[in-house]
Amino acid sequence: MSAPDQILVDDQTLKFCPGETILDATRRAGCSLPTLCHDPRLEPVGACRSCLVEVKGQRRLMPACKTPASPGMQIETRNERVLRHQRVLLSLYLSDHVGDPSECEDGAPCELHALAKDLGNLPVLVPLQRKHKPRADRNPFIEFRSERCIACARCVRYCDEVEGVNAITLTGRGLHTTISTASGISLYDSTCELCGGCVDVCPTGAMAEKMPLSAGAAPERELEKVRTTCNYCGVGCQMDLNVDRAAAAGRGQVVKVTSPPAGTAPSDGNLCVKGRFAYDFIDHPDRLSTPLLRGADGNLHPASWEAALERTAAGLQEVAKKHGADALAFVSSARCTMEENYLVQKLSRAVFGTNNVHQCAAT
Amino acid sequence: MYTRSDSPAMTHDKKTRAHVPELLQQLGQPSAAGVDAVARHTGVPAADVFGVESFYSLLDQRDLKTRVCTGLSCRLAGAEDLLKACDKARLETAPTSCIAACDRPPAMLRERRVVCEVTTGDVLESQGSFEKLYSAAGSDWRGSIWPATADEGESLLNLAAAPNWSAAGYAKALEIGPEAVIQALEEAGLQGRGGAGFPAHIKWSAVRGEAEPVKYIVLNGDEAEPGTFKDREIMLRRPDLVLDGLAIAAHAVGAGEVWLYLRGEFEIPREIMERAVAAAEEEERYGDLAFHFHSGHGAYICGEETALLESLEGRRGMPRHKPPFPTAQGLWGKPTLIHNVETIALVPTILLRGAEFFRQAGKTQPGTKLYCLSGHVARPGVYEMPLGVSLDELVEAAGGYIGELKAFSPGGASSGFLPASERARPLDFQALAEVDSMLGSAGVVVLNEGVNMAWAAAEQLEFFERESCGQCAPCRIGTAYQRASLERFREDGDAQALEHVDNIAWEMIEGSICGLGQTASLPLTSALRHFPEDFVANSSGGAPQ
Ligand SMILES: Cc1cc2nc3c(=O)[nH]c(=O)nc-3n(C[C@H](O)[C@H](O)[C@H](O)COP(=O)(O)O)c2cc1C
Ligand code: SF4
Ligand code: FES
């Protein structure tokens, strides 16, 4: 047990790398420790207190998320003291929260209720029944519901440390500590870019997507998540379409977009306003869903892909024959993936023999 | 990955940020335009500026000019009647936490100036004009002291003597050198007077031993523990000792800059200290040592040393995690020596009169102590006595109890309540810790038989709830929950309302980040333990006296 890269966690020997915290080491080994304010993209603050563990030789319980692992450290994560701490702590959180999980989890699942359920046997406290003023904000995407906020400041730190935008802050003091923009202005009037990262990192659904809530969409845990690549630009951010299979008369509908976990390549769970919120084009009536060909009558008519491709190929070939390949130019879209863009230049250079190829994000 | 300090929007210079609260103060009323102006001026993001503004009670409600102290000692002296009288006189007021005037209660605040011993008559006569009230009550803030006349014998701080600007202590430090200074503190056994009683020399050696060349000295003049007003008295009467002590500390640890952090309500002490600094700089008494001032803006938590550093850097006063300790990473990340005003003021005397003299001056532990005595005693005030005197000895010097002693807080709200049976216990760091209390800041509040302890505990719980920084849930929600439980009990007389008190108190001790949350339940748990008769169902009784 004196190896320079080992710690003892509940009688299990774990290896750690230099710079790792107790939490890093335990998570890598697959042990679960409760956390609320932690996010691997953020500097640890140790504020929510849910990850406190007993470290031999330390009088006080220590936050695993903020305490560096050191050689030979002996850690208890499930003894009576730690479990009692977790139970009373969570009961305190719940006394100042939307107590009924089904009411609380109308949108995103609540990590607080999940931890309470896992742990069980919580003391039942009398709810504090704090009055909350609903806050209207005219931005169309993000809603803040303060009665669900546990002041973990994940949203604030994300906005600051990951986005570098600093649109929101912790305000007030004591029990009145909550989240706000400068002087409570609309996100629209702040430096906010509406990336929705605050919604993603919020553990309790206090920062929430407006559109599914106002549309009365099913709670997130009843939706099916379909991992896909955002097609708004070539970065290739991964995202999860949240699909309600039963909606739209059984045709299914994308109800919202959520982030994959932090650490997912290439975008680490981050999205921009388009990826996260501009998904309503999917079912928009104006959206083209079949090719259209102009008929002899001068109007556009739905056509099959075969017919459309044939007409396109014929047109291109005709121009090349008449005026030479350099009379053609191929411009592809920034919304195409890198692979698709590669194929366009292949088509241009190898098939038609022209270097007139461009992509709208290339400048 | 960006870290807090290098995120691209944070383009401001670190030290510019320190001015954010002060700039906000200079604006009239809180406004979005004001927040934006400060943001533009400093380069600190507007949301961040707003977060700072909303944290401090003197910034958040700048337009509210008048406040009435509702600390325990002021309540005992009729603060509630004062609030009612203000209402009648149409003087817009709000309650404030203790403003360090417990020896001359009840006290009020006009903007940032304290007015003492206000009567309901004064308020009614003022007809809503605070100017009138202010001139009626006068602005001298000095209270009574013991010994009352200059005493070069036993007294170490000698508050009654005139300031002595000879800087003899500093000269002595230059003569004997840093190592000897620190050794003198060790031999004297000087313990911090801010609350924890931590041996001073350990912090001095730690800061001195840091390789980093930039180091700071910070004076903790936040003095916001309810029942405490000794630092006020030192600065009002002996600014010379404070400056000398700071200069000695800077010399000993190798610091080039000193920051004096005084609570916002200490405008008068600040003026006195500023004059003293100006004179010292004029005559280059301490070489090129630079002194800076920073006022607090109404937040008890900023007395906690790491919250104080955050506040000094212009942020919300939320305590940092320790370790790292300020001696290694303090102000702007540099090694920092933080001391209470009294601790610092004792340093010159230790050098001049010797470590042994200092040791002998104490009764059970080294040195004298400034005890702040208020509540039901004949002559409230600041008493310099040997460390370790008992309550009875202390009150005897103060002309005796008013009524029959029932309970006392030996060290401010954070020390909870002790029963009369502890009246002979030494008031020192160790003996009080043995009974789950503490000497803390030595804010001794005496309560007589007329006081209901459920009522007294309620006052203290409200204080902690209002002053919790809100960072960690055990304290943020725990203080509110304990207060609400006691309130339910006092309303319904139903002892069931108190069933979770011990469990939550346990969690606040185990789970809170800093000392505020760890001690915040003590007024209630100690009252329950020592005065169960005041918590029997349906006897929760009302007002004191
Ligand atoms: C909630 C809280 C409030 C405090 N308030 C003060 C204060 O007003 N003044 C003070 O000197 N120390 C205060 N302290 C203690 C400081 O954290 C620190 O220990 C002290 O300034 C160190 O100085 P000393 O060594 O001279 O005592 C407070 C501590 C806590 C936990
Ligand atoms: S214990 Fe209270 S005051 Fe201290 S950090 Fe936690 S919330 Fe803030
Ligand atoms: S996750 Fe460690 S304190 Fe919040």
Short mmCIF file of N, CA, C and O in Angstrom, two decimals, chain A residues 166-227:
data_model
loop_
_atom_site.label_atom_id
_atom_site.label_comp_id
_atom_site.label_asym_id
_atom_site.label_seq_id
_atom_site.Cartn_x
_atom_site.Cartn_y
_atom_site.Cartn_z
N ASN A 166 -19.64 34.78 -19.68
CA ASN A 166 -19.98 35.49 -18.43
C ASN A 166 -21.32 36.21 -18.45
O ASN A 166 -21.44 37.35 -18.03
N ALA A 167 -22.33 35.52 -18.96
CA ALA A 167 -23.65 36.18 -19.03
C ALA A 167 -24.41 36.10 -17.72
O ALA A 167 -25.30 36.89 -17.47
N ILE A 168 -24.08 35.11 -16.89
CA ILE A 168 -24.85 34.91 -15.67
C ILE A 168 -23.94 34.84 -14.45
O ILE A 168 -22.72 34.65 -14.57
N THR A 169 -24.54 35.00 -13.29
CA THR A 169 -23.77 35.05 -12.05
C THR A 169 -24.59 34.46 -10.91
O THR A 169 -25.80 34.35 -11.02
N LEU A 170 -23.91 34.11 -9.84
CA LEU A 170 -24.63 33.86 -8.59
C LEU A 170 -25.04 35.22 -8.04
O LEU A 170 -24.23 36.15 -8.03
N THR A 171 -26.27 35.34 -7.57
CA THR A 171 -26.67 36.60 -6.93
C THR A 171 -27.26 36.33 -5.57
O THR A 171 -27.65 35.22 -5.26
N GLY A 172 -27.40 37.39 -4.81
CA GLY A 172 -28.00 37.29 -3.49
C GLY A 172 -27.06 36.59 -2.54
O GLY A 172 -25.88 36.37 -2.82
N ARG A 173 -27.61 36.22 -1.41
CA ARG A 173 -26.78 35.63 -0.35
C ARG A 173 -27.64 34.66 0.43
O ARG A 173 -28.86 34.75 0.39
N GLY A 174 -26.99 33.74 1.13
CA GLY A 174 -27.73 32.80 1.98
C GLY A 174 -28.75 32.03 1.17
O GLY A 174 -28.52 31.67 0.01
N LEU A 175 -29.91 31.83 1.77
CA LEU A 175 -30.95 31.05 1.10
C LEU A 175 -31.42 31.71 -0.18
O LEU A 175 -32.00 31.07 -1.04
N HIS A 176 -31.18 33.00 -0.31
CA HIS A 176 -31.64 33.71 -1.50
C HIS A 176 -30.62 33.66 -2.63
O HIS A 176 -30.80 34.30 -3.67
N THR A 177 -29.56 32.92 -2.43
CA THR A 177 -28.56 32.78 -3.49
C THR A 177 -29.20 32.10 -4.70
O THR A 177 -29.81 31.05 -4.57
N THR A 178 -29.07 32.73 -5.84
CA THR A 178 -29.63 32.12 -7.04
C THR A 178 -28.87 32.61 -8.26
O THR A 178 -27.78 33.17 -8.12
N ILE A 179 -29.42 32.38 -9.44
CA ILE A 179 -28.72 32.71 -10.68
C ILE A 179 -29.40 33.88 -11.35
O ILE A 179 -30.62 33.96 -11.38
N SER A 180 -28.62 34.77 -11.91
CA SER A 180 -29.21 35.91 -12.62
C SER A 180 -28.24 36.45 -13.66
O SER A 180 -27.04 36.23 -13.59
N THR A 181 -28.81 37.17 -14.61
CA THR A 181 -27.97 37.97 -15.50
C THR A 181 -27.64 39.27 -14.76
O THR A 181 -28.16 39.51 -13.67
N ALA A 182 -26.84 40.13 -15.36
CA ALA A 182 -26.56 41.44 -14.77
C ALA A 182 -27.88 42.17 -14.59
O ALA A 182 -28.64 42.33 -15.54
N SER A 183 -28.15 42.60 -13.38
CA SER A 183 -29.37 43.36 -13.05
C SER A 183 -30.65 42.67 -13.51
O SER A 183 -31.68 43.32 -13.68
N GLY A 184 -30.60 41.37 -13.75
CA GLY A 184 -31.81 40.64 -14.14
C GLY A 184 -32.33 40.93 -15.54
O GLY A 184 -33.49 40.65 -15.85
N ILE A 185 -31.47 41.46 -16.43
CA ILE A 185 -31.91 41.73 -17.80
C ILE A 185 -32.17 40.43 -18.55
O ILE A 185 -31.78 39.35 -18.11
N SER A 186 -32.84 40.55 -19.69
CA SER A 186 -33.11 39.36 -20.51
C SER A 186 -31.78 38.79 -21.02
O SER A 186 -30.84 39.54 -21.29
N LEU A 187 -31.74 37.49 -21.20
CA LEU A 187 -30.55 36.89 -21.80
C LEU A 187 -30.25 37.53 -23.15
O LEU A 187 -29.11 37.66 -23.56
N TYR A 188 -31.33 37.93 -23.84
CA TYR A 188 -31.19 38.59 -25.13
C TYR A 188 -30.34 39.85 -25.05
O TYR A 188 -29.64 40.21 -25.97
N ASP A 189 -30.47 40.56 -23.92
CA ASP A 189 -29.76 41.83 -23.79
C ASP A 189 -28.41 41.66 -23.10
O ASP A 189 -27.68 42.62 -22.88
N SER A 190 -28.10 40.44 -22.74
CA SER A 190 -26.83 40.17 -22.04
C SER A 190 -25.80 39.69 -23.06
O SER A 190 -26.06 39.69 -24.27
N THR A 191 -24.65 39.26 -22.57
CA THR A 191 -23.64 38.74 -23.48
C THR A 191 -23.95 37.30 -23.91
O THR A 191 -23.18 36.70 -24.66
N CYS A 192 -25.05 36.75 -23.44
CA CYS A 192 -25.42 35.36 -23.71
C CYS A 192 -25.48 35.07 -25.21
O CYS A 192 -25.98 35.86 -25.99
N GLU A 193 -24.94 33.91 -25.60
CA GLU A 193 -25.01 33.50 -27.00
C GLU A 193 -26.05 32.41 -27.20
O GLU A 193 -26.12 31.78 -28.25
N LEU A 194 -26.81 32.15 -26.15
CA LEU A 194 -27.88 31.16 -26.18
C LEU A 194 -27.38 29.78 -26.60
O LEU A 194 -28.07 29.05 -27.31
N CYS A 195 -26.20 29.41 -26.16
CA CYS A 195 -25.67 28.10 -26.51
C CYS A 195 -26.39 27.02 -25.73
O CYS A 195 -26.35 25.84 -26.08
N GLY A 196 -27.02 27.40 -24.62
CA GLY A 196 -27.77 26.41 -23.85
C GLY A 196 -26.90 25.48 -23.03
O GLY A 196 -27.40 24.49 -22.49
N GLY A 197 -25.62 25.79 -22.91
CA GLY A 197 -24.75 24.96 -22.09
C GLY A 197 -25.20 24.94 -20.64
O GLY A 197 -25.06 23.94 -19.94
N CYS A 198 -25.79 26.05 -20.21
CA CYS A 198 -26.29 26.12 -18.83
C CYS A 198 -27.38 25.09 -18.61
O CYS A 198 -27.48 24.46 -17.55
N VAL A 199 -28.21 24.89 -19.62
CA VAL A 199 -29.29 23.90 -19.54
C VAL A 199 -28.67 22.51 -19.45
O VAL A 199 -29.09 21.67 -18.66
N ASP A 200 -27.66 22.29 -20.26
CA ASP A 200 -27.01 20.97 -20.29
C ASP A 200 -26.38 20.63 -18.95
O ASP A 200 -26.53 19.52 -18.45
N VAL A 201 -25.68 21.58 -18.33
CA VAL A 201 -24.95 21.24 -17.11
C VAL A 201 -25.82 21.26 -15.86
O VAL A 201 -25.46 20.72 -14.83
N CYS A 202 -26.99 21.89 -15.94
CA CYS A 202 -27.84 21.99 -14.75
C CYS A 202 -28.27 20.60 -14.28
O CYS A 202 -28.83 19.82 -15.05
N PRO A 203 -28.00 20.26 -13.00
CA PRO A 203 -28.33 18.92 -12.54
C PRO A 203 -29.81 18.71 -12.21
O PRO A 203 -30.25 17.59 -12.01
N THR A 204 -30.57 19.79 -12.12
CA THR A 204 -31.92 19.65 -11.59
C THR A 204 -33.02 20.15 -12.51
O THR A 204 -34.19 20.19 -12.11
N GLY A 205 -32.68 20.55 -13.72
CA GLY A 205 -33.72 21.07 -14.60
C GLY A 205 -34.18 22.46 -14.24
O GLY A 205 -35.27 22.89 -14.63
N ALA A 206 -33.36 23.20 -13.48
CA ALA A 206 -33.73 24.58 -13.18
C ALA A 206 -33.51 25.45 -14.41
O ALA A 206 -34.34 26.28 -14.77
N MET A 207 -32.38 25.25 -15.09
CA MET A 207 -32.18 25.86 -16.40
C MET A 207 -32.79 24.87 -17.38
O MET A 207 -32.37 23.71 -17.44
N ALA A 208 -33.79 25.33 -18.12
CA ALA A 208 -34.53 24.37 -18.94
C ALA A 208 -34.81 24.92 -20.33
O ALA A 208 -34.77 26.13 -20.56
N GLU A 209 -35.11 24.00 -21.27
CA GLU A 209 -35.48 24.39 -22.62
C GLU A 209 -36.92 24.85 -22.60
O GLU A 209 -37.81 24.13 -22.14
N LYS A 210 -37.17 26.03 -23.14
CA LYS A 210 -38.53 26.56 -23.15
C LYS A 210 -39.45 25.80 -24.10
O LYS A 210 -40.60 25.55 -23.78
N MET A 211 -38.93 25.45 -25.27
CA MET A 211 -39.85 24.95 -26.32
C MET A 211 -40.56 23.66 -25.91
O MET A 211 -41.78 23.60 -25.99
N PRO A 212 -39.82 22.64 -25.46
CA PRO A 212 -40.55 21.43 -25.06
C PRO A 212 -41.49 21.67 -23.87
O PRO A 212 -42.56 21.07 -23.82
N LEU A 213 -41.10 22.55 -22.96
CA LEU A 213 -41.97 22.79 -21.81
C LEU A 213 -43.26 23.45 -22.24
O LEU A 213 -44.35 23.05 -21.83
N SER A 214 -43.14 24.47 -23.12
CA SER A 214 -44.37 25.17 -23.49
C SER A 214 -45.21 24.32 -24.44
O SER A 214 -46.41 24.49 -24.53
N ALA A 215 -44.58 23.36 -25.14
CA ALA A 215 -45.35 22.48 -26.01
C ALA A 215 -45.95 21.31 -25.24
O ALA A 215 -46.64 20.48 -25.81
N GLY A 216 -45.66 21.25 -23.94
CA GLY A 216 -46.18 20.14 -23.14
C GLY A 216 -45.59 18.80 -23.54
O GLY A 216 -46.27 17.77 -23.51
N ALA A 217 -44.33 18.80 -23.95
CA ALA A 217 -43.69 17.56 -24.37
C ALA A 217 -43.54 16.59 -23.21
O ALA A 217 -43.56 17.00 -22.05
N ALA A 218 -43.40 15.32 -23.53
CA ALA A 218 -43.22 14.30 -22.49
C ALA A 218 -41.91 14.55 -21.77
O ALA A 218 -40.97 15.11 -22.33
N PRO A 219 -41.82 14.16 -20.48
CA PRO A 219 -40.56 14.31 -19.73
C PRO A 219 -39.42 13.60 -20.44
O PRO A 219 -39.62 12.59 -21.12
N GLU A 220 -38.21 14.13 -20.24
CA GLU A 220 -37.06 13.63 -20.98
C GLU A 220 -36.84 12.12 -20.81
O GLU A 220 -36.46 11.44 -21.74
N ARG A 221 -37.11 11.61 -19.61
CA ARG A 221 -36.80 10.19 -19.44
C ARG A 221 -37.74 9.27 -20.22
O ARG A 221 -37.47 8.09 -20.37
N GLU A 222 -38.84 9.82 -20.75
CA GLU A 222 -39.72 8.99 -21.59
C GLU A 222 -39.35 9.10 -23.07
O GLU A 222 -39.99 8.49 -23.91
N LEU A 223 -38.33 9.90 -23.37
CA LEU A 223 -37.97 10.10 -24.77
C LEU A 223 -36.83 9.16 -25.16
O LEU A 223 -36.06 8.72 -24.31
N GLU A 224 -36.74 8.88 -26.45
CA GLU A 224 -35.66 8.03 -26.92
C GLU A 224 -34.54 8.93 -27.44
O GLU A 224 -34.77 9.84 -28.22
N LYS A 225 -33.34 8.65 -26.99
CA LYS A 225 -32.22 9.48 -27.43
C LYS A 225 -31.55 8.85 -28.65
O LYS A 225 -31.20 7.68 -28.62
N VAL A 226 -31.42 9.63 -29.71
CA VAL A 226 -30.76 9.14 -30.92
C VAL A 226 -29.51 9.98 -31.15
O VAL A 226 -29.59 11.17 -31.42
N ARG A 227 -28.36 9.37 -31.00
CA ARG A 227 -27.09 10.08 -31.18
C ARG A 227 -26.89 10.41 -32.65
O ARG A 227 -27.05 9.55 -33.52
#
